[in-house]
Amino acid sequence: AQEECAKLAPGDRLEYRFTADAPVKFNIHYHDGAAIVEPISRDGVTEEAGVFAPILAQDYCLMWEAGVSPASLDYRISIRRGPR
C-alpha cells in the first residue's frame, strides 16, 4: 500500500495521475470519527487521472493498494490552492 495525504479546503483542486503495472485499488478518503469516507474509489485499475475538488475542509488521503500480486506505481500529485 502507498498513501499520500494533504489538508484540503473548498476551492482547492487536487490534480492526480498514476499508472501501475498491475491492478490496484485506488481511493481518495478522509476520516469522519470512526468512519472512513471515500469520495473516490476504484477497484482493479492500472491508470487514472483526474481532479478532486473537496466540498469539506479535511485531511484527504490518496491510497493505492495492490492485490495478491505486487505492483509498481508511478504517480504525480499537484495541489492548486483556492482563494483564502
mmCIF file with all atom_site columns, N, CA, C and O in Angstrom, residues 48-72:
data_model
loop_
_atom_site.group_PDB
_atom_site.id
_atom_site.type_symbol
_atom_site.label_atom_id
_atom_site.label_alt_id
_atom_site.label_comp_id
_atom_site.label_asym_id
_atom_site.label_entity_id
_atom_site.label_seq_id
_atom_site.pdbx_PDB_ins_code
_atom_site.Cartn_x
_atom_site.Cartn_y
_atom_site.Cartn_z
_atom_site.occupancy
_atom_site.B_iso_or_equiv
_atom_site.pdbx_formal_charge
_atom_site.auth_seq_id
_atom_site.auth_comp_id
_atom_site.auth_asym_id
_atom_site.auth_atom_id
_atom_site.pdbx_PDB_model_num
ATOM 1   N N  . GLU A 1 48 ? -5.181  6.104   -13.941 1.00 0.00 ? 48 GLU A N  1
ATOM 2   C CA . GLU A 1 48 ? -6.282  7.051   -13.745 1.00 0.00 ? 48 GLU A CA 1
ATOM 3   C C  . GLU A 1 48 ? -5.691  8.448   -13.646 1.00 0.00 ? 48 GLU A C  1
ATOM 4   O O  . GLU A 1 48 ? -4.549  8.622   -13.208 1.00 0.00 ? 48 GLU A O  1
ATOM 5   N N  . ALA A 1 49 ? -6.468  9.419   -14.038 1.00 0.00 ? 49 ALA A N  1
ATOM 6   C CA . ALA A 1 49 ? -6.107  10.826  -13.892 1.00 0.00 ? 49 ALA A CA 1
ATOM 7   C C  . ALA A 1 49 ? -7.384  11.585  -13.612 1.00 0.00 ? 49 ALA A C  1
ATOM 8   O O  . ALA A 1 49 ? -8.452  11.215  -14.101 1.00 0.00 ? 49 ALA A O  1
ATOM 9   N N  . GLY A 1 50 ? -7.277  12.637  -12.804 1.00 0.00 ? 50 GLY A N  1
ATOM 10  C CA . GLY A 1 50 ? -8.454  13.419  -12.516 1.00 0.00 ? 50 GLY A CA 1
ATOM 11  C C  . GLY A 1 50 ? -8.149  14.613  -11.648 1.00 0.00 ? 50 GLY A C  1
ATOM 12  O O  . GLY A 1 50 ? -7.000  14.870  -11.282 1.00 0.00 ? 50 GLY A O  1
ATOM 13  N N  . VAL A 1 51 ? -9.212  15.331  -11.334 1.00 0.00 ? 51 VAL A N  1
ATOM 14  C CA . VAL A 1 51 ? -9.137  16.488  -10.455 1.00 0.00 ? 51 VAL A CA 1
ATOM 15  C C  . VAL A 1 51 ? -10.189 16.288  -9.370  1.00 0.00 ? 51 VAL A C  1
ATOM 16  O O  . VAL A 1 51 ? -11.364 16.077  -9.678  1.00 0.00 ? 51 VAL A O  1
ATOM 17  N N  . PHE A 1 52 ? -9.759  16.334  -8.121  1.00 0.00 ? 52 PHE A N  1
ATOM 18  C CA . PHE A 1 52 ? -10.667 16.204  -6.985  1.00 0.00 ? 52 PHE A CA 1
ATOM 19  C C  . PHE A 1 52 ? -10.849 17.590  -6.377  1.00 0.00 ? 52 PHE A C  1
ATOM 20  O O  . PHE A 1 52 ? -9.874  18.273  -6.064  1.00 0.00 ? 52 PHE A O  1
ATOM 21  N N  . ALA A 1 53 ? -12.115 18.002  -6.218  1.00 0.00 ? 53 ALA A N  1
ATOM 22  C CA . ALA A 1 53 ? -12.446 19.306  -5.635  1.00 0.00 ? 53 ALA A CA 1
ATOM 23  C C  . ALA A 1 53 ? -13.226 19.072  -4.345  1.00 0.00 ? 53 ALA A C  1
ATOM 24  O O  . ALA A 1 53 ? -14.404 18.718  -4.397  1.00 0.00 ? 53 ALA A O  1
ATOM 25  N N  . PRO A 1 54 ? -12.602 19.218  -3.190  1.00 0.00 ? 54 PRO A N  1
ATOM 26  C CA . PRO A 1 54 ? -13.287 18.922  -1.930  1.00 0.00 ? 54 PRO A CA 1
ATOM 27  C C  . PRO A 1 54 ? -14.396 19.924  -1.632  1.00 0.00 ? 54 PRO A C  1
ATOM 28  O O  . PRO A 1 54 ? -14.282 21.106  -1.970  1.00 0.00 ? 54 PRO A O  1
ATOM 29  N N  . ILE A 1 55 ? -15.457 19.424  -0.988  1.00 0.00 ? 55 ILE A N  1
ATOM 30  C CA . ILE A 1 55 ? -16.523 20.321  -0.547  1.00 0.00 ? 55 ILE A CA 1
ATOM 31  C C  . ILE A 1 55 ? -16.438 20.575  0.962   1.00 0.00 ? 55 ILE A C  1
ATOM 32  O O  . ILE A 1 55 ? -17.115 21.446  1.469   1.00 0.00 ? 55 ILE A O  1
ATOM 33  N N  . LEU A 1 56 ? -15.573 19.807  1.644   1.00 0.00 ? 56 LEU A N  1
ATOM 34  C CA . LEU A 1 56 ? -15.344 19.976  3.076   1.00 0.00 ? 56 LEU A CA 1
ATOM 35  C C  . LEU A 1 56 ? -13.854 20.154  3.339   1.00 0.00 ? 56 LEU A C  1
ATOM 36  O O  . LEU A 1 56 ? -13.027 19.536  2.663   1.00 0.00 ? 56 LEU A O  1
ATOM 37  N N  . ALA A 1 57 ? -13.501 20.952  4.330   1.00 0.00 ? 57 ALA A N  1
ATOM 38  C CA . ALA A 1 57 ? -12.107 21.061  4.758   1.00 0.00 ? 57 ALA A CA 1
ATOM 39  C C  . ALA A 1 57 ? -11.772 19.805  5.568   1.00 0.00 ? 57 ALA A C  1
ATOM 40  O O  . ALA A 1 57 ? -12.431 19.524  6.569   1.00 0.00 ? 57 ALA A O  1
ATOM 41  N N  . GLN A 1 58 ? -10.802 19.039  5.104   1.00 0.00 ? 58 GLN A N  1
ATOM 42  C CA . GLN A 1 58 ? -10.413 17.775  5.747   1.00 0.00 ? 58 GLN A CA 1
ATOM 43  C C  . GLN A 1 58 ? -8.970  17.466  5.396   1.00 0.00 ? 58 GLN A C  1
ATOM 44  O O  . GLN A 1 58 ? -8.393  18.041  4.475   1.00 0.00 ? 58 GLN A O  1
ATOM 45  N N  . ASP A 1 59 ? -8.410  16.491  6.105   1.00 0.00 ? 59 ASP A N  1
ATOM 46  C CA . ASP A 1 59 ? -7.152  15.866  5.693   1.00 0.00 ? 59 ASP A CA 1
ATOM 47  C C  . ASP A 1 59 ? -7.548  14.720  4.775   1.00 0.00 ? 59 ASP A C  1
ATOM 48  O O  . ASP A 1 59 ? -8.142  13.739  5.225   1.00 0.00 ? 59 ASP A O  1
ATOM 49  N N  . TYR A 1 60 ? -7.254  14.856  3.488   1.00 0.00 ? 60 TYR A N  1
ATOM 50  C CA . TYR A 1 60 ? -7.607  13.843  2.491   1.00 0.00 ? 60 TYR A CA 1
ATOM 51  C C  . TYR A 1 60 ? -6.374  13.009  2.167   1.00 0.00 ? 60 TYR A C  1
ATOM 52  O O  . TYR A 1 60 ? -5.259  13.539  2.117   1.00 0.00 ? 60 TYR A O  1
ATOM 53  N N  . CYS A 1 61 ? -6.596  11.725  1.928   1.00 0.00 ? 61 CYS A N  1
ATOM 54  C CA . CYS A 1 61 ? -5.501  10.822  1.584   1.00 0.00 ? 61 CYS A CA 1
ATOM 55  C C  . CYS A 1 61 ? -5.811  10.103  0.278   1.00 0.00 ? 61 CYS A C  1
ATOM 56  O O  . CYS A 1 61 ? -6.934  9.635   0.075   1.00 0.00 ? 61 CYS A O  1
ATOM 57  N N  . LEU A 1 62 ? -4.809  10.021  -0.570  1.00 0.00 ? 62 LEU A N  1
ATOM 58  C CA . LEU A 1 62 ? -4.871  9.173   -1.745  1.00 0.00 ? 62 LEU A CA 1
ATOM 59  C C  . LEU A 1 62 ? -4.219  7.862   -1.348  1.00 0.00 ? 62 LEU A C  1
ATOM 60  O O  . LEU A 1 62 ? -3.127  7.866   -0.749  1.00 0.00 ? 62 LEU A O  1
ATOM 61  N N  . MET A 1 63 ? -4.872  6.743   -1.640  1.00 0.00 ? 63 MET A N  1
ATOM 62  C CA . MET A 1 63 ? -4.329  5.442   -1.251  1.00 0.00 ? 63 MET A CA 1
ATOM 63  C C  . MET A 1 63 ? -4.405  4.469   -2.420  1.00 0.00 ? 63 MET A C  1
ATOM 64  O O  . MET A 1 63 ? -5.413  4.400   -3.118  1.00 0.00 ? 63 MET A O  1
ATOM 65  N N  . TRP A 1 64 ? -3.307  3.747   -2.597  1.00 0.00 ? 64 TRP A N  1
ATOM 66  C CA . TRP A 1 64 ? -3.225  2.688   -3.591  1.00 0.00 ? 64 TRP A CA 1
ATOM 67  C C  . TRP A 1 64 ? -2.911  1.396   -2.857  1.00 0.00 ? 64 TRP A C  1
ATOM 68  O O  . TRP A 1 64 ? -2.001  1.360   -2.032  1.00 0.00 ? 64 TRP A O  1
ATOM 69  N N  . GLU A 1 65 ? -3.649  0.336   -3.163  1.00 0.00 ? 65 GLU A N  1
ATOM 70  C CA . GLU A 1 65 ? -3.401  -0.967  -2.542  1.00 0.00 ? 65 GLU A CA 1
ATOM 71  C C  . GLU A 1 65 ? -3.305  -2.023  -3.624  1.00 0.00 ? 65 GLU A C  1
ATOM 72  O O  . GLU A 1 65 ? -4.220  -2.166  -4.443  1.00 0.00 ? 65 GLU A O  1
ATOM 73  N N  . ALA A 1 66 ? -2.206  -2.759  -3.614  1.00 0.00 ? 66 ALA A N  1
ATOM 74  C CA . ALA A 1 66 ? -2.028  -3.867  -4.549  1.00 0.00 ? 66 ALA A CA 1
ATOM 75  C C  . ALA A 1 66 ? -2.854  -5.056  -4.068  1.00 0.00 ? 66 ALA A C  1
ATOM 76  O O  . ALA A 1 66 ? -3.163  -5.179  -2.886  1.00 0.00 ? 66 ALA A O  1
ATOM 77  N N  . GLY A 1 67 ? -3.194  -5.914  -4.999  1.00 0.00 ? 67 GLY A N  1
ATOM 78  C CA . GLY A 1 67 ? -3.923  -7.126  -4.648  1.00 0.00 ? 67 GLY A CA 1
ATOM 79  C C  . GLY A 1 67 ? -2.943  -8.228  -4.291  1.00 0.00 ? 67 GLY A C  1
ATOM 80  O O  . GLY A 1 67 ? -1.919  -7.986  -3.637  1.00 0.00 ? 67 GLY A O  1
ATOM 81  N N  . VAL A 1 68 ? -3.211  -9.428  -4.754  1.00 0.00 ? 68 VAL A N  1
ATOM 82  C CA . VAL A 1 68 ? -2.363  -10.581 -4.482  1.00 0.00 ? 68 VAL A CA 1
ATOM 83  C C  . VAL A 1 68 ? -0.976  -10.383 -5.090  1.00 0.00 ? 68 VAL A C  1
ATOM 84  O O  . VAL A 1 68 ? 0.037   -10.711 -4.480  1.00 0.00 ? 68 VAL A O  1
ATOM 85  N N  . SER A 1 69 ? -0.937  -9.803  -6.290  1.00 0.00 ? 69 SER A N  1
ATOM 86  C CA . SER A 1 69 ? 0.342   -9.550  -6.965  1.00 0.00 ? 69 SER A CA 1
ATOM 87  C C  . SER A 1 69 ? 0.865   -8.174  -6.571  1.00 0.00 ? 69 SER A C  1
ATOM 88  O O  . SER A 1 69 ? 0.089   -7.222  -6.458  1.00 0.00 ? 69 SER A O  1
ATOM 89  N N  . PRO A 1 70 ? 2.174   -8.056  -6.371  1.00 0.00 ? 70 PRO A N  1
ATOM 90  C CA . PRO A 1 70 ? 2.738   -6.732  -6.091  1.00 0.00 ? 70 PRO A CA 1
ATOM 91  C C  . PRO A 1 70 ? 2.596   -5.835  -7.321  1.00 0.00 ? 70 PRO A C  1
ATOM 92  O O  . PRO A 1 70 ? 2.454   -6.316  -8.438  1.00 0.00 ? 70 PRO A O  1
ATOM 93  N N  . ALA A 1 71 ? 2.631   -4.538  -7.104  1.00 0.00 ? 71 ALA A N  1
ATOM 94  C CA . ALA A 1 71 ? 2.503   -3.580  -8.199  1.00 0.00 ? 71 ALA A CA 1
ATOM 95  C C  . ALA A 1 71 ? 3.526   -2.467  -8.026  1.00 0.00 ? 71 ALA A C  1
ATOM 96  O O  . ALA A 1 71 ? 3.778   -2.022  -6.915  1.00 0.00 ? 71 ALA A O  1
ATOM 97  N N  . SER A 1 72 ? 4.098   -2.042  -9.154  1.00 0.00 ? 72 SER A N  1
ATOM 98  C CA . SER A 1 72 ? 4.938   -0.847  -9.166  1.00 0.00 ? 72 SER A CA 1
ATOM 99  C C  . SER A 1 72 ? 4.041   0.318   -9.559  1.00 0.00 ? 72 SER A C  1
ATOM 100 O O  . SER A 1 72 ? 3.200   0.190   -10.450 1.00 0.00 ? 72 SER A O  1
#
